[in-house]
XYZ file of C-alpha atoms in Angstrom:
260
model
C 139.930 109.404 126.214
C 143.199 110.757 124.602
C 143.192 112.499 121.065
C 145.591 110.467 119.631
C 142.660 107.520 120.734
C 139.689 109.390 119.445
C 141.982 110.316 115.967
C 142.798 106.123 115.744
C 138.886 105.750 116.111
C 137.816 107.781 113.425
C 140.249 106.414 110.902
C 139.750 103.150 111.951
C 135.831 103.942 111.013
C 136.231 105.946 107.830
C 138.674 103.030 107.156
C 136.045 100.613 107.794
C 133.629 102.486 105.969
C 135.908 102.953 102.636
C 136.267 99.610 102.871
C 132.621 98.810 103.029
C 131.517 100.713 100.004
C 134.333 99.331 98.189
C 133.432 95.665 98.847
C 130.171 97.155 98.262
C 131.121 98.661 95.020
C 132.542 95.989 93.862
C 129.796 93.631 94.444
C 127.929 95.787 92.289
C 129.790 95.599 89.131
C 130.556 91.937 89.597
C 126.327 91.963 89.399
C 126.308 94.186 86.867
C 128.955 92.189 84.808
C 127.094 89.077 85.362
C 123.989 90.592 83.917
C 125.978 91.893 80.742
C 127.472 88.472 79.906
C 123.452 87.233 80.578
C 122.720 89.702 77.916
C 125.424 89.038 75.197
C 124.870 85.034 75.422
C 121.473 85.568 75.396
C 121.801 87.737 72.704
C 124.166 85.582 70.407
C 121.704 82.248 71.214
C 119.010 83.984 69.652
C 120.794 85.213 66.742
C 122.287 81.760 66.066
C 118.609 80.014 66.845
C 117.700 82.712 64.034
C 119.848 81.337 61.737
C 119.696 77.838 62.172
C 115.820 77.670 61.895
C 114.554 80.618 59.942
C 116.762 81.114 56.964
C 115.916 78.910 55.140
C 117.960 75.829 54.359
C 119.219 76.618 50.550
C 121.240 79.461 52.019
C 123.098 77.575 54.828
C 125.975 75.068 53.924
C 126.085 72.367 56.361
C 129.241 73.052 57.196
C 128.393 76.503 58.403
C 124.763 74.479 60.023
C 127.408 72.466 62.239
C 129.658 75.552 63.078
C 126.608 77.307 63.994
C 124.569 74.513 66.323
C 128.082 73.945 67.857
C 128.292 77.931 69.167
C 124.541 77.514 70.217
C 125.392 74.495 72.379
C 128.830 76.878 73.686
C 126.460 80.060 74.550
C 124.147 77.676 76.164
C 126.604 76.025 78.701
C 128.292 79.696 79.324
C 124.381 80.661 80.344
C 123.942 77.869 82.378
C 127.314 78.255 84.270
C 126.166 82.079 84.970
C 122.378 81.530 85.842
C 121.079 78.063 86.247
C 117.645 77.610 84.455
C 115.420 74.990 83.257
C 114.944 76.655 80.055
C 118.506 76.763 79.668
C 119.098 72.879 80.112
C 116.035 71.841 78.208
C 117.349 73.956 74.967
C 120.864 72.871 75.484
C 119.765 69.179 75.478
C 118.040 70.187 71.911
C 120.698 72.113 70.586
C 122.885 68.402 71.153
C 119.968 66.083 69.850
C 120.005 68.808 66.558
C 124.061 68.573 66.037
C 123.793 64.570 66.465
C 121.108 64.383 63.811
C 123.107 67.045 61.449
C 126.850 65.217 62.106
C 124.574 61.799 61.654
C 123.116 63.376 58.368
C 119.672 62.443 59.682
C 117.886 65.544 59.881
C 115.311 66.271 56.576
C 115.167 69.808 55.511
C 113.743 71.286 52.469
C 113.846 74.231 50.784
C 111.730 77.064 51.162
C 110.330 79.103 47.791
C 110.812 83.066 48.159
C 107.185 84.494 47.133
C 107.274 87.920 48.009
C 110.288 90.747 48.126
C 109.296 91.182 51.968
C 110.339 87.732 52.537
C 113.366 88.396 50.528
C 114.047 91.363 52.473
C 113.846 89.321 55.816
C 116.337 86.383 54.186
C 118.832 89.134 53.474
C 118.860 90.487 56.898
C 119.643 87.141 58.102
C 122.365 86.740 55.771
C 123.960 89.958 57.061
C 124.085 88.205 60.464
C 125.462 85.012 59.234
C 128.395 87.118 57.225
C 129.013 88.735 60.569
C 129.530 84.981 62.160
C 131.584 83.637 59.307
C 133.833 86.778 59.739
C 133.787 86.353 63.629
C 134.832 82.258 63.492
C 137.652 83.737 60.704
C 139.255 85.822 63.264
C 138.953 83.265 66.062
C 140.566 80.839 63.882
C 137.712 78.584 63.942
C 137.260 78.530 60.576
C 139.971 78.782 57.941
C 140.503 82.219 55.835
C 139.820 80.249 52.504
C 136.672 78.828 53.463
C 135.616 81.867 55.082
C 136.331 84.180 52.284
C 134.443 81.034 50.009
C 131.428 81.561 52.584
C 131.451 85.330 52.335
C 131.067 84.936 48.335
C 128.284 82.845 48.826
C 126.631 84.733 50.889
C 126.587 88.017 48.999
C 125.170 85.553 46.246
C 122.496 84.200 48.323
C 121.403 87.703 49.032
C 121.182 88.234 45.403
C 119.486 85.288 44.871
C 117.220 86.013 47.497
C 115.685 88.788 45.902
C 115.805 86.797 42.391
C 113.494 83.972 43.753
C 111.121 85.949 44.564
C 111.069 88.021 40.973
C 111.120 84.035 39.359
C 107.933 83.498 41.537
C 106.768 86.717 39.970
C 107.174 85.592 36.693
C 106.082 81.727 37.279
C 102.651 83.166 38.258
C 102.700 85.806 35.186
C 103.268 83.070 32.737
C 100.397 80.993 34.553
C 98.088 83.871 34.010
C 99.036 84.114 30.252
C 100.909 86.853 30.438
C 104.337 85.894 28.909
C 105.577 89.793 28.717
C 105.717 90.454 32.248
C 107.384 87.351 33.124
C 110.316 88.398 30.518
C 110.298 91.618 32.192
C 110.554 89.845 35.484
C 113.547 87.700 34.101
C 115.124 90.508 32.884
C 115.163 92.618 35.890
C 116.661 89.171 37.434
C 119.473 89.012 35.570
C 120.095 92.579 35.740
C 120.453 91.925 39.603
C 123.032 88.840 39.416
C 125.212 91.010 36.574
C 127.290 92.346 39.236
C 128.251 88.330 40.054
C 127.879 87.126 36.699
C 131.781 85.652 37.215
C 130.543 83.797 40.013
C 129.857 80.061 38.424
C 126.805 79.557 40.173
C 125.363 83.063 39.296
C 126.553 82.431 35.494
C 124.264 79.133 35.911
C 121.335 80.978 37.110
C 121.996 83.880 34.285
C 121.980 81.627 31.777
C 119.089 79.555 32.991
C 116.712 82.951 33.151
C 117.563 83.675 29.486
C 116.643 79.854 28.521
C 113.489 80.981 30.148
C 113.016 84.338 28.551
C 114.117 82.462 24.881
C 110.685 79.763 25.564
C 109.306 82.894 26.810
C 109.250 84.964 23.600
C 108.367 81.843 21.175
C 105.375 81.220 23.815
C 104.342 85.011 23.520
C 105.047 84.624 19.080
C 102.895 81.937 18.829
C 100.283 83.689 21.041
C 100.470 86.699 19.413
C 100.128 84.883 15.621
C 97.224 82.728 17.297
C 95.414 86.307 17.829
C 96.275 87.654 14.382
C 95.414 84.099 12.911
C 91.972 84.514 14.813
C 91.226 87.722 13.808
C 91.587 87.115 10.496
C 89.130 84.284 10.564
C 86.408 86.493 12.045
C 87.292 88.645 9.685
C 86.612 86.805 6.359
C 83.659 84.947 8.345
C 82.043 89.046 8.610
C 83.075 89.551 5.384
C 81.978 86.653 3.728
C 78.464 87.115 5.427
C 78.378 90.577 4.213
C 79.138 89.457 0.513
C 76.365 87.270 0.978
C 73.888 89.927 2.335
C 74.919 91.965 -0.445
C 74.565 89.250 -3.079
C 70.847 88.317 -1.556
C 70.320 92.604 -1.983
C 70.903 92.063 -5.635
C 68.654 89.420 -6.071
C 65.958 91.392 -4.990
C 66.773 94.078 -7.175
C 67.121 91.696 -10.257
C 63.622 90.510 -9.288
C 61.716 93.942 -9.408
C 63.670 94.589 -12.603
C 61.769 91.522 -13.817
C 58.663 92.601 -12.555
């Protein structure tokens, strides 16, 4: 066998062989792509699912509800066209029933109190991911830049309100328990956190609501307070008119002796 036929062999083989871990290479990343794209659907279902049924329902405008069920159903079918699964399918067929019931204006939900600041705290962090959607439909054009920056603002107020519900709740169970001061206190530290809004027409509503509050607030605690007074000067004249009488038998006695 020649050189020249033994050189053609070898590059023929390393050719071969380049070629081989290229295809091979390229397998790889197409695997490794498919498993990303897995991830981020995956990902963005879960955040949407998130949003659709665990903030609750006073902080999600239908319109946004629609926009958000509709992306769900999107991520869904991208999923499905990448890995089938059962799973997949099943949810997608919810995720349609859901839309049909919201553009059908069928579907009940009601609102959900805010009892604790950890709850509130949980509601705001789900309100940071639905800003990050509204922005994200704005730049895709799917929603329009008015209505998006009208979203944003309600948002932010939301998360304001969030942690005001749960300081109301505060004070709803202080003036309950009879205890009209720190429910005033609790209004007051409300309002101080919806000042920064207070242009906002629904956050001037809820301002000025909390102060009516506060204002039957303060006439509850006055009449308390001259209830207590009013009382203790009652037992007061009842000890002292008891005394005047002990006193007044104490000088009958004495009268009597004289006598004597």
């Amino acid at each position: 066998m020649s050189v020249v036929t033994i050189t053609i062999i070898i590059v023929v083989i390393i050719g071969v062989c380049v070629t081989g871990i290229y295809f091979a290479q390229a397998r790889e990343r197409t695997r490794i792509e498919q498993i990303q794209k897995i991830k981020s659907f995956s990902d963005r279902y879960e955040r949407l699912q998130r949003l659709l049924h665990e903030l609750p329902p006073q902080y999600l405008p239908e319109e946004l509800r629609i926009l958000i069920t509709q992306q769900s159903i999107n991520s869904l079918e991208r999923l499905i066209a990448l890995k089938k699964s059962r799973n997949y399918e099943s949810y997608l067929e919810g995720d349609k029933e859901y839309l049909s019931k919201l553009q059908n204006k069928t579907l009940k939900l009601s609102p959900v109190v805010v009892k604790s600041p950890e709850q509130a705290q949980e509601i705001r962090s789900l309100l940071e991911i639905l800003f990050k959607f509204v922005q994200q439909q704005a730049k895709q054009k799917l929603l329009d830049p008015g209505r998006a920056k009208q979203y944003a603002l309600q948002i932010k107020f939301s998360a304001v309100k969030s942690k005001t519900d749960s300081l109301v709740g505060k004070a709803e169970t202080a003036a309950k328990a009879g205890k009209p001061r720190v429910a005033i206190h609790a209004y007051h530290t409300a309002i101080e956190a919806l000042k920064a809004m207070a242009e906002y027409p629904p956050a001037a509503e809820v301002i000025s609501s909390f102060r009516q509050q506060i204002k039957a607030l303060e006439q509850d605690a006055d009449k308390h307070n001259q209830d207590v007074k009013a009382k203790a000067q009652a037992q007061t004249e009842e000890e002292g008119d008891k005394w005047n009488e002990f006193l007044g038998d104490d000088d009958e006695w004495k009268k009597k002796n004289s006598y004597d």
